[in-house]
XYZ file of C-alpha atoms in Angstrom:
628
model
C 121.487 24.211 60.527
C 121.014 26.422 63.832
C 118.059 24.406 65.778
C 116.606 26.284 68.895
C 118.221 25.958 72.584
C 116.966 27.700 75.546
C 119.499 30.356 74.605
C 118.903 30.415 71.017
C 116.196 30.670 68.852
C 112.385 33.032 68.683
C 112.679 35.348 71.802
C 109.386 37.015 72.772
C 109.587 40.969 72.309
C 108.336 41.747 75.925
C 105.395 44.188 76.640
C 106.003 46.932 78.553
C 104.607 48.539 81.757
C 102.951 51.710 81.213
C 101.298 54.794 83.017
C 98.318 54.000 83.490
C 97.442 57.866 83.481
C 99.505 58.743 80.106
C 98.102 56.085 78.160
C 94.985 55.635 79.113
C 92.337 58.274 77.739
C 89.576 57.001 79.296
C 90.203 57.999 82.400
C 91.892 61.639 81.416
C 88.678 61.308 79.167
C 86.169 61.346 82.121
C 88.229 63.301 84.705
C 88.011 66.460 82.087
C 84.227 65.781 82.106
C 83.545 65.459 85.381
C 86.090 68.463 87.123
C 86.709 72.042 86.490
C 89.659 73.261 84.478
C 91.482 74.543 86.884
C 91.328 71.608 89.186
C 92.105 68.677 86.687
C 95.311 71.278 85.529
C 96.480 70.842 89.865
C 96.243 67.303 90.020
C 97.148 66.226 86.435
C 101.133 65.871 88.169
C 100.448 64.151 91.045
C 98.109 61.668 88.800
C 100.958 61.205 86.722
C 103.328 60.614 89.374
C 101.341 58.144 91.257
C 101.105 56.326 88.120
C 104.681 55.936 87.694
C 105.457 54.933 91.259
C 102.987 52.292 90.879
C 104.684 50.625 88.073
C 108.275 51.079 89.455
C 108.479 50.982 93.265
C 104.614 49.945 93.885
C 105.402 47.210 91.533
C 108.679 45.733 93.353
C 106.531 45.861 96.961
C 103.386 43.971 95.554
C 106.040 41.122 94.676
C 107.712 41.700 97.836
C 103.960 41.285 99.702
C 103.537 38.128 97.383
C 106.655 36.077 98.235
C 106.564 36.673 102.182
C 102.645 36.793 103.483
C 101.823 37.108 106.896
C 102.414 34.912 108.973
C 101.436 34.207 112.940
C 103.372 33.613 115.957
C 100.897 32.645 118.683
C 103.544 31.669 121.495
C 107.102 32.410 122.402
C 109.608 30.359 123.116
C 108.477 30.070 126.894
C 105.335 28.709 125.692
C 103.293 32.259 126.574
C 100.740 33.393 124.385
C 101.996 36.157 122.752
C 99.671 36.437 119.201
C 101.869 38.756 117.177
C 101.358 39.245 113.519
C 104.406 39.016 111.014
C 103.821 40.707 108.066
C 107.077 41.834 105.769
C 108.186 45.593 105.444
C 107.069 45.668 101.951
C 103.667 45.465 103.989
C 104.462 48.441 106.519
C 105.879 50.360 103.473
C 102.765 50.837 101.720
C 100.905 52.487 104.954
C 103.681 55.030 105.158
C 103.160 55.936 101.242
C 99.204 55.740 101.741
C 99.889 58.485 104.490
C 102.597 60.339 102.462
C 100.136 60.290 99.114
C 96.988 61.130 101.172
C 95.098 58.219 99.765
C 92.515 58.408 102.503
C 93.467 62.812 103.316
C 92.627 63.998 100.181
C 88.726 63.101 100.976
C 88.287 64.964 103.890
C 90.750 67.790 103.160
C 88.238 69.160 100.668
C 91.121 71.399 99.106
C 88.659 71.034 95.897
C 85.111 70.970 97.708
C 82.834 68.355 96.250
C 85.562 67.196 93.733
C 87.820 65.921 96.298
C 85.944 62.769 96.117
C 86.529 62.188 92.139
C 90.350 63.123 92.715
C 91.196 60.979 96.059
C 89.171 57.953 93.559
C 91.195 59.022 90.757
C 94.739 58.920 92.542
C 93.483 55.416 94.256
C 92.698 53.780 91.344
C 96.425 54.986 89.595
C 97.803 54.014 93.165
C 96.455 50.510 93.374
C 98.164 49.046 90.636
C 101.571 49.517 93.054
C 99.338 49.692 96.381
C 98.132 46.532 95.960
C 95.656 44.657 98.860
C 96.477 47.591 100.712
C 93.643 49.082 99.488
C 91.518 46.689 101.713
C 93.005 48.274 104.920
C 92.458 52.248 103.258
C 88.737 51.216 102.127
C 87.841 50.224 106.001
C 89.917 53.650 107.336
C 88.252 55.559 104.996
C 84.665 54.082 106.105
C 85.517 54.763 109.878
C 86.733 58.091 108.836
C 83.635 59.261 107.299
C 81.495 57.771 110.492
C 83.429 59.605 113.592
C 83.327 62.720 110.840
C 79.344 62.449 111.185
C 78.682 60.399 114.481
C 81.641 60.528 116.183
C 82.243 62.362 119.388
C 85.031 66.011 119.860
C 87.357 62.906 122.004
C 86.943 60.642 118.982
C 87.926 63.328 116.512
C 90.412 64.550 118.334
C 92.358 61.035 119.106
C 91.168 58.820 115.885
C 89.929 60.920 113.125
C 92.452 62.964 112.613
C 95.044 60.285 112.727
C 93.094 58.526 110.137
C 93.136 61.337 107.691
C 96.811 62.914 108.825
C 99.469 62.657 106.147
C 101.997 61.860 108.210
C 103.410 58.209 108.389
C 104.342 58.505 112.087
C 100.452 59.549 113.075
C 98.357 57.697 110.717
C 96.324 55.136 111.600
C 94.395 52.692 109.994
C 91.114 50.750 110.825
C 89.534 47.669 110.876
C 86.058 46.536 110.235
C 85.124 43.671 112.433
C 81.710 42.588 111.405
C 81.707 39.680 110.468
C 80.871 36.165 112.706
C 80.004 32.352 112.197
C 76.190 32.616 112.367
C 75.473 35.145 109.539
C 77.808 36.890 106.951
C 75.888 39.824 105.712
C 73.653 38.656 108.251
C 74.472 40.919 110.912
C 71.131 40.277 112.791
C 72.516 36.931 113.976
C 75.437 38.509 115.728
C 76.859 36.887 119.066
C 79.260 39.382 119.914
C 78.001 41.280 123.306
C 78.704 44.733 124.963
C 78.497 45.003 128.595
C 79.474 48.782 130.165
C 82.283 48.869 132.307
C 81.424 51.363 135.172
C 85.356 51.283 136.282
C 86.674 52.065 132.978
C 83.779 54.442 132.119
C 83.552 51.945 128.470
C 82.094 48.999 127.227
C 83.780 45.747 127.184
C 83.545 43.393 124.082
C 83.331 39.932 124.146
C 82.699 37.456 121.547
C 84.381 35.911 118.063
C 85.111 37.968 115.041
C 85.002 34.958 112.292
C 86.377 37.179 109.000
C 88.432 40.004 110.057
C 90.870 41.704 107.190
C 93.453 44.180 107.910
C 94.266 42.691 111.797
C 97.078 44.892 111.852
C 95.162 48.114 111.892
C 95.323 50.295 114.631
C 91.821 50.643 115.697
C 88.479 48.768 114.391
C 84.855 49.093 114.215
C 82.700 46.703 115.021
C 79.249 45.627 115.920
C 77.997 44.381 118.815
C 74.824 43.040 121.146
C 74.252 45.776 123.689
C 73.326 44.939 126.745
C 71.277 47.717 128.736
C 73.857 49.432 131.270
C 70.922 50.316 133.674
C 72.065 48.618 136.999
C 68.182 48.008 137.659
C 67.878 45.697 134.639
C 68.894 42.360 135.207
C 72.263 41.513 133.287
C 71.713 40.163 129.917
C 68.789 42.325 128.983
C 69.532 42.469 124.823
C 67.408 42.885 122.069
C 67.160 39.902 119.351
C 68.248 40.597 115.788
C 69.458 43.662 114.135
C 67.893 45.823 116.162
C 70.158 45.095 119.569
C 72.994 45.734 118.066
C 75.661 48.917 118.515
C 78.925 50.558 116.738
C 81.727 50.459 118.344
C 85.085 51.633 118.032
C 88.215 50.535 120.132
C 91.891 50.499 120.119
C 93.445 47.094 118.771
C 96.412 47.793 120.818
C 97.098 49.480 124.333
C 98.952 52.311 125.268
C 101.717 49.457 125.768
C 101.236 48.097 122.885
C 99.713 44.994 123.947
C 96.401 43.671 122.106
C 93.321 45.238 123.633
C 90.870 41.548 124.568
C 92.355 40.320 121.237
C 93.548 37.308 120.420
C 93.895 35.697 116.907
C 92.872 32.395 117.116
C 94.307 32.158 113.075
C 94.799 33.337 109.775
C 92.455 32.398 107.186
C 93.978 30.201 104.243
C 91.889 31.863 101.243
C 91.501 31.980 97.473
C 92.988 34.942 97.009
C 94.263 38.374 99.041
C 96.996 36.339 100.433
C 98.912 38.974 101.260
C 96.286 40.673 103.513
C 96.357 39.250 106.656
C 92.795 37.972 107.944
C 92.399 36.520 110.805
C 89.845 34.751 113.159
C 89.133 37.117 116.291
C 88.613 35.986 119.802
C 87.544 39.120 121.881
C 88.083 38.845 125.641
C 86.986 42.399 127.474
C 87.890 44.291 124.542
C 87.809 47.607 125.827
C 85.366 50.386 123.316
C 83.577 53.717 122.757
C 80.458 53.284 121.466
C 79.729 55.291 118.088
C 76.128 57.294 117.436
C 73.172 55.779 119.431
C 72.185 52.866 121.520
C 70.608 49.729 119.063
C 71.457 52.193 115.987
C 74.081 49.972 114.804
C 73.120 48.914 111.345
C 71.867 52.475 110.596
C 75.058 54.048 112.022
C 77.080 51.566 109.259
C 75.371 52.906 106.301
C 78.705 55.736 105.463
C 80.932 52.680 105.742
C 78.945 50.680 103.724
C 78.698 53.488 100.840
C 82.378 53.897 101.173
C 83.642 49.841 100.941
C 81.273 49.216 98.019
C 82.577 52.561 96.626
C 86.356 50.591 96.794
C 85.143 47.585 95.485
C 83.770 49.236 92.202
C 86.853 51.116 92.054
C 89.185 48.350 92.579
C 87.384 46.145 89.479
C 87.639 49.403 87.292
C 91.409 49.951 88.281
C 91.875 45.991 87.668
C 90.227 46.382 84.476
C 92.113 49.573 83.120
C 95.475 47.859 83.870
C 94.284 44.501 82.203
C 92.829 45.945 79.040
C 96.226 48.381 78.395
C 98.418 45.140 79.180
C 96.573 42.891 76.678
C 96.613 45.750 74.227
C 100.393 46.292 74.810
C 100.634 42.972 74.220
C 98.655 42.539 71.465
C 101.047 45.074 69.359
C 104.145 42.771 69.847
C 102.875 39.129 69.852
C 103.061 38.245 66.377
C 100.650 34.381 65.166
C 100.046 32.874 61.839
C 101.254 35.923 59.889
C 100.056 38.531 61.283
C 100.044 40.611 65.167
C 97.283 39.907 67.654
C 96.105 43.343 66.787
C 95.151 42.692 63.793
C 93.840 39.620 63.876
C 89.833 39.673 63.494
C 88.632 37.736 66.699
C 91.212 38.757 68.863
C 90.531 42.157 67.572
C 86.530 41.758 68.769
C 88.181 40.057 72.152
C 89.547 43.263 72.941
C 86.823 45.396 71.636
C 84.275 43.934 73.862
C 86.514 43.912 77.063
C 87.403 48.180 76.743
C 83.391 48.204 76.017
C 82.886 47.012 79.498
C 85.735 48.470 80.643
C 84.761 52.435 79.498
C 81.205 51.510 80.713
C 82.449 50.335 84.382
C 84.469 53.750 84.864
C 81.599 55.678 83.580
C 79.203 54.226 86.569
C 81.772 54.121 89.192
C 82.721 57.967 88.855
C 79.134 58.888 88.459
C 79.184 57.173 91.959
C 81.809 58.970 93.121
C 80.416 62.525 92.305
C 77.592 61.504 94.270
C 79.445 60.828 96.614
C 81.414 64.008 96.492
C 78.548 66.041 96.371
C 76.681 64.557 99.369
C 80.009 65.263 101.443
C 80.671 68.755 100.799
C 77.456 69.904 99.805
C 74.800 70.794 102.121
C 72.483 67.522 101.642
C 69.206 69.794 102.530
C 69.496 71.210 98.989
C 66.765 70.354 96.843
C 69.091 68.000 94.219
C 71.129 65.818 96.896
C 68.387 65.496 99.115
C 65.511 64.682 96.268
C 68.188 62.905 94.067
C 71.643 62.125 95.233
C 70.775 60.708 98.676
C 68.363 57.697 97.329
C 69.915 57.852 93.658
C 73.655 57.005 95.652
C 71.726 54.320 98.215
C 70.631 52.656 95.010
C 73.543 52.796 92.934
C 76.181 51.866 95.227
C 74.969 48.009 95.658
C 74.334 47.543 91.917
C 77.503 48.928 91.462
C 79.783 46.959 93.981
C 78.269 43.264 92.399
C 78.056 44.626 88.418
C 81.642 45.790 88.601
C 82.634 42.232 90.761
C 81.214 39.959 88.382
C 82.536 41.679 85.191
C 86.223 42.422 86.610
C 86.320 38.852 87.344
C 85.002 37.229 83.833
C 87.353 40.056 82.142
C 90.127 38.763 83.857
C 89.679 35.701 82.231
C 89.547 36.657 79.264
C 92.849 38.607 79.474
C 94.723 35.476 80.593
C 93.117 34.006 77.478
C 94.693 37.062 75.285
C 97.949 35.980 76.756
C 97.600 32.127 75.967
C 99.991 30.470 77.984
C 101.886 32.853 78.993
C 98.637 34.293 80.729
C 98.667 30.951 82.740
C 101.733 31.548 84.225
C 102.287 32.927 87.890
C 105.081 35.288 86.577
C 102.963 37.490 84.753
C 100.781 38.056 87.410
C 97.619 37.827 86.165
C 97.106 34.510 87.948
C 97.116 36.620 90.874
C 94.957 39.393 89.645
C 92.259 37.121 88.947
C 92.546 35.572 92.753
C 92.304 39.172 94.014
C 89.576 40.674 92.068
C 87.592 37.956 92.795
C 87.324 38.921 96.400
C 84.702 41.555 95.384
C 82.174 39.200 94.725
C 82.034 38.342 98.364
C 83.225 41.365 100.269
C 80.956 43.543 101.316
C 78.225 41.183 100.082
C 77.601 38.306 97.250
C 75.945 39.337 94.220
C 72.889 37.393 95.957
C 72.591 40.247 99.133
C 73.507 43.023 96.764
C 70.362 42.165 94.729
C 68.495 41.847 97.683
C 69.746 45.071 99.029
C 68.373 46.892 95.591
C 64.367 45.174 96.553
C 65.347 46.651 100.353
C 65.711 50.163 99.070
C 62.842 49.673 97.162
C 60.942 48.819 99.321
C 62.250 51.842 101.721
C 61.496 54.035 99.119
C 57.478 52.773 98.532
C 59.548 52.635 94.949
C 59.979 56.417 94.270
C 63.941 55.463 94.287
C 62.968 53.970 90.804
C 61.689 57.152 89.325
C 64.898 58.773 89.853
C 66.331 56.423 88.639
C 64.206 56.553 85.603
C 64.484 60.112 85.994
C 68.181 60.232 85.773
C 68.636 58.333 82.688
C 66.072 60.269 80.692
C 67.740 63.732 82.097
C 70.817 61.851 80.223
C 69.114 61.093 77.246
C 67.370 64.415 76.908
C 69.920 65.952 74.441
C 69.924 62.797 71.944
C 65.968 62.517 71.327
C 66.512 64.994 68.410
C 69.613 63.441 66.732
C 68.442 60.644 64.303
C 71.609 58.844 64.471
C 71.020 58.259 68.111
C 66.970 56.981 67.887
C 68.256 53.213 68.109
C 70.243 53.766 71.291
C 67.472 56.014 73.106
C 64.853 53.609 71.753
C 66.538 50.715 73.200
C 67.567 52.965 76.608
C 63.709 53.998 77.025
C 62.186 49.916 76.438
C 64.906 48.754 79.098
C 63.314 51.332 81.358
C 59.656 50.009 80.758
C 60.719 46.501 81.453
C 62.433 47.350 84.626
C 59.624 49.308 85.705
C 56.900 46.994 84.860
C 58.763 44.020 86.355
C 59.150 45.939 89.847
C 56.121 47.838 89.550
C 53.697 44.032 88.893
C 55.119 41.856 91.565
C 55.541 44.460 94.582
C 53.419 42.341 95.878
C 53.428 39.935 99.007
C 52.445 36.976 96.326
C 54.678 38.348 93.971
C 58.195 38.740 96.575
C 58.746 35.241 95.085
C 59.327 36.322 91.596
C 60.594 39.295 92.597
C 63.383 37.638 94.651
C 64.352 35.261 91.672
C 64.765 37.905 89.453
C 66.616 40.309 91.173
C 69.855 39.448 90.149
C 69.038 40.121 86.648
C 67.064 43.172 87.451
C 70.191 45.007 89.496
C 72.399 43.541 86.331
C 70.078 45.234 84.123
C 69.955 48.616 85.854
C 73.242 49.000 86.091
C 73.390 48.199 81.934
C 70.916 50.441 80.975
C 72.719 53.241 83.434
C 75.805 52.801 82.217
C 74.297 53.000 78.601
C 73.246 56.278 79.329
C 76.416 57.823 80.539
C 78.020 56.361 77.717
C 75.740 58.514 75.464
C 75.847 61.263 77.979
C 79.912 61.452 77.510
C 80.127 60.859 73.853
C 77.799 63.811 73.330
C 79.968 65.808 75.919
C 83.013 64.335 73.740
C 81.429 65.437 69.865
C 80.889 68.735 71.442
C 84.999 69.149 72.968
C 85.650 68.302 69.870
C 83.378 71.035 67.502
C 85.323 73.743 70.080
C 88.604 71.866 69.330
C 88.027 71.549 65.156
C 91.504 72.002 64.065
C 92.574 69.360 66.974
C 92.343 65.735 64.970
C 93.295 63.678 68.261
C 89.625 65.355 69.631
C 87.911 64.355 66.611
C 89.132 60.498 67.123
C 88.219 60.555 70.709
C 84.741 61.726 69.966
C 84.291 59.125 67.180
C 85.712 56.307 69.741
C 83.124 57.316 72.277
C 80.419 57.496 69.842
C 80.954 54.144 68.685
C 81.107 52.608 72.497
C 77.899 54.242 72.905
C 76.234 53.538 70.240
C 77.288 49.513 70.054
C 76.486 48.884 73.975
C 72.742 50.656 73.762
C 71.739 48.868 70.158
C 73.030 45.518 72.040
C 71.341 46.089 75.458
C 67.434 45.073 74.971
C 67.741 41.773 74.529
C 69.955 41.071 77.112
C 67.850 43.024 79.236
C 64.783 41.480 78.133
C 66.742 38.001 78.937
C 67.947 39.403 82.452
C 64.507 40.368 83.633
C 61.818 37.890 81.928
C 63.561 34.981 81.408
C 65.064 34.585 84.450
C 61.964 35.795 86.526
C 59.252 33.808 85.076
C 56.175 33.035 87.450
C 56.777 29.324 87.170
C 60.480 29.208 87.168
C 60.516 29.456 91.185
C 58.907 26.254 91.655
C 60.680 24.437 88.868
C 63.983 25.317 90.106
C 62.678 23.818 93.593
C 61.977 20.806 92.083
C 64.567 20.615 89.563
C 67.654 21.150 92.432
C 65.645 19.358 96.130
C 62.674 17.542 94.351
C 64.087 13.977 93.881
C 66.249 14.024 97.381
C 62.756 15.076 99.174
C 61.184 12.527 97.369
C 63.535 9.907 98.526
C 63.904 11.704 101.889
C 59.845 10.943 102.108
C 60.343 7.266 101.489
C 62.817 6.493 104.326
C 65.116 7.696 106.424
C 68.053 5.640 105.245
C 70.957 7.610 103.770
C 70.308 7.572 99.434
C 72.792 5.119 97.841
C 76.146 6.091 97.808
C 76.026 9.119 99.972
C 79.143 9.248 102.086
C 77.816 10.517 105.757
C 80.291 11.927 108.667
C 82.963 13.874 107.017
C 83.025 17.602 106.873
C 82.781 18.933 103.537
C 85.916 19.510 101.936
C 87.798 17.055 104.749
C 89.540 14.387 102.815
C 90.059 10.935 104.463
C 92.523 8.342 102.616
């Protein structure tokens, strides 16, 4: 009898890499929806090509990027302080193929007007499945990009812009987006940074600590700071508290020399995830700028970068999605349990089913995004559609986006580990690390929390008419279905979502009602972004059945319009209830005080009764410290 060794015995068939382009018909799916023939027909070979190298060369780098992460060498061996960033070639590599590729050019090239957008996104999303956290350092260039294109001075153009969109490896820069400091996150109000002008140097110098800084190594950086007035009549130190004192900036990490420019990395961060994108605490000494659009304007003048990283985020979930969903798939054709493959097997079956659901609706709202987007670039924004509709529809869209696309990458990771058992668990396969990564989009940029909270601000910006375009937008989309009768459940349920968002905003815009509002404005961003991406479902499967009547004799059509009927159909007859749950439940007038209560209401209690520590607590160590 032959019993099993290491050597011998049931070998795994082993799933296969695979273009992401040429087997993926979503994507191909909404790219022929969205561009003109002639267009998609230009770029369907670079697509395909940047697809490959992704899961040949790309693929060798990431691993490369994994095994040796930055590193930093604060001192020399004569003890000076010389702060110099290690990172491995694998690392430099993948700037010289983002210039080669014009991951960032292809934007502002406009070769295809406003559909440059929706094919730079397109070749990103193919390109980050090789390109790795390098898209971290690209998002923030891209976002600086866009600024100097709009605020920027002829100088700043000349000298930074144009190196930021070149193709060519040996003139492209990238950015950095320094924003970020101990007293407030998102909370840029709280910044301590300052900006004093420099009559010598004809600049302003920066001083102050950078607490969360990704992509170190870039070439130049943005970042905010407290201005102080450069009137020599003013006494020194004349600033303006909160958001508004604050100023753009943009400055040089390195000198003409190549020294650091009033830098100095005090250290890496040790996080979660992203470990091979170095991030680094920032101690800014003089840091010599050019300061970017006008005085105190510096939240406003952030907006385009804003637009642009929460863009990446979305994009990044939906690229980590695609290339989850066709691994467990591919996967789920060779691993053979209890008789029969995964594929077949009922529940695993429904598994998959329900993570391509979320996956075809995610790429449906981030390229709707990105056509926005594409539109409001090339177009001129005074026309009557991107200046009545794109502008506020895009402001809106673009936070509920960034945290719906976060939170869902992140759980659907999970769930493909799961559809790998424990091989899913192991580092090898990478999906250990996937999981790590994607999860960074739940706090970059913003938490789910300021996201929300971001939705009430435009809101309120608005007086609320951002909410009847909205409104507006999904009934345009549901138009052509009101007249099909196999369609009645999914724009019934569409068109009662819409009534409960609207009354929930519309009854506590209210200064007693902000408290409610607040509490339920997680669910309510969760549920627009549901009930949106409902509608372009329905808006692409009707697009789909009609390819398809032009295309009779073509059977592969027919499927394809049958596929994205069913996706419609099954996530807008599912969507009222959890809509209904997202909204009421979770926003109840009482709930606010309970949750109080429930969480602080017994340590108060105690707190009121004396001032000794409560039983048990352990006082004076830092959380997380651990003392043996």
């Amino acid at each position: 009898m032959v019993f099993a060794t290491a050597d011998v015995g049931f070998k795994q068939e082993v799933p296969q890499a695979q273009n992401a382009f040429l087997e993926d018909p979503v994507l191909v799916s909404v790219l022929e929806r969205l561009l003109p023939d002639n267009v998609l027909k230009e770029i369907i070979p670079d697509l395909t090509q940047i697809a490959e190298w992704s899961i040949t060369e790309g693929a060798e780098l990431i691993k490369r990027m994994e095994d040796d992460q930055p590193r930093l060498r604060q001192y020399d061996q004569w003890c000076r302080r010389v702060d110099e960033l290690l990172v491995t070639e694998a690392w430099k590599k993948q700037k010289e193929i983002a210039a080669r590729e014009g991951i960032v050019a292809i934007a502002y090239e406009r070769k295809y007007g406003q559909y440059s957008r929706i094919y730079q996104m397109a070749k990103l999303m193919l390109w980050t499945a090789g390109g790795g956290l390098y898209s971290c350092p690209l998002a923030m260039t891209d976002g600086c990009a866009r600024v100097l294109e709009l605020l920027g001075t002829q100088e700043m153009k000349d000298q930074v812009y144009s190196r930021l969109t070149s193709r060519d490896p040996s003139q492209f820069f990238t950015s950095g987006q320094w924003m970020t400091e101990r007293p407030g996150g998102s909370d840029v109000g709280r910044t301590e940074t300052q900006a004093v002008w420099n009559e010598d140097k004809k600049a302003w110098s920066i001083s102050g600590f950078k607490w969360f800084s990704s992509a170190t190594d870039a070439d130049v950086t943005m970042l905010l700071a407290r201005t102080h007035d450069p009137d020599p009549t003013i006494a020194p130190g004349n600033m303006k508290a909160g958001s508004r004192g604050l100023s753009l900036y943009l400055a040089r990490v390195r000198d003409d020399e190549g020294k650091l420019n009033g830098v100095r990395i005090h250290r890496l961060k040790d996080k979660v995830g992203t470990k091979a994108l170095p991030t680094a605490e920032l101690q800014l000494e003089g840091m010599v700028a050019q300061q970017v659009g006008a005085t105190h304007k510096g939240v406003k003048s952030i907006t385009s970068i804003l637009n642009i990283t929460r863009m990446y985020c979305g994009l990044n979930c939906t690229a980590t999605m695609q290339g989850l969903v066709l691994q467990a798939k591919e996967y789920a054709r060779r691993r053979e349990v209890f008789g029969a493959l995964l594929k077949d097997q009922p529940l695993h079956l429904a598994t998959l089913a329900n993570m391509e659901l979320q996956y075809r609706a995610t790429i449906q709202f981030t390229f709707y995004c990105v056509a926005m987007m594409g539109r409001i670039e090339a177009l001129d924004n005074r026309l009557p559609d991107i200046q009545d509709r794109d502008l506020p529809l895009l402001r809106l869209l673009t936070p509920i986006l960034k945290m719906w696309s976060a939170k869902n990458a992140f759980a659907l990771s999970q769930e493909a580990m799961e559809c790998f058992g424990g091989q899913g668990y192991m580092e090898e396969t990478g999906i250990g690390r996937i999981m790590r990564d994607v999860l960074v989009n739940t706090i970059w940029e913003g938490t789910s929390n300021v996201m929300a909270l971001d939705v009430l601000r435009v809101m309120t910006e608005t007086g609320g008419s951002v909410l009847q375009v909205y409104s507006d937008a999904v009934r345009g989309m549901l138009a052509p279905l009101k007249t099909r009768s196999e369609w009645s459940k999914s724009v019934k349920s569409l068109e009662e979502c819409l009534v409960l968002i609207a009354i929930r905003f519309t009854s506590y815009a209210t200064l007693e009602g902000r408290k409610i509002l607040e509490a339920s404005a997680r669910g309510l961003s969760f549920a627009m972004a549901d009930v949106f991406a409902g509608a372009l479902l329905c808006q692409h499967a009707i697009w789909s059945e009609a390819k398809a009547k032009v295309h009779s004799s073509n059977s592969i059509a027919a499927t394809e319009a049958q596929v994205d009927k069913i996706s419609a159909q099954r996530w807008c007859e599912e969507l009222y209830k959890r809509v209904e749950h997202q909204i009421q439940t979770l926003g109840q007038d009482e709930r606010y005080d309970q949750d109080h209560q429930m969480l602080f209401g017994l340590a108060d209690a105690r707190g009121a009764n004396t001032t000794a520590p409560a039983a048990g607590r352990v006082t004076g160590h830092a959380y997380g410290e651990a003392k043996l």
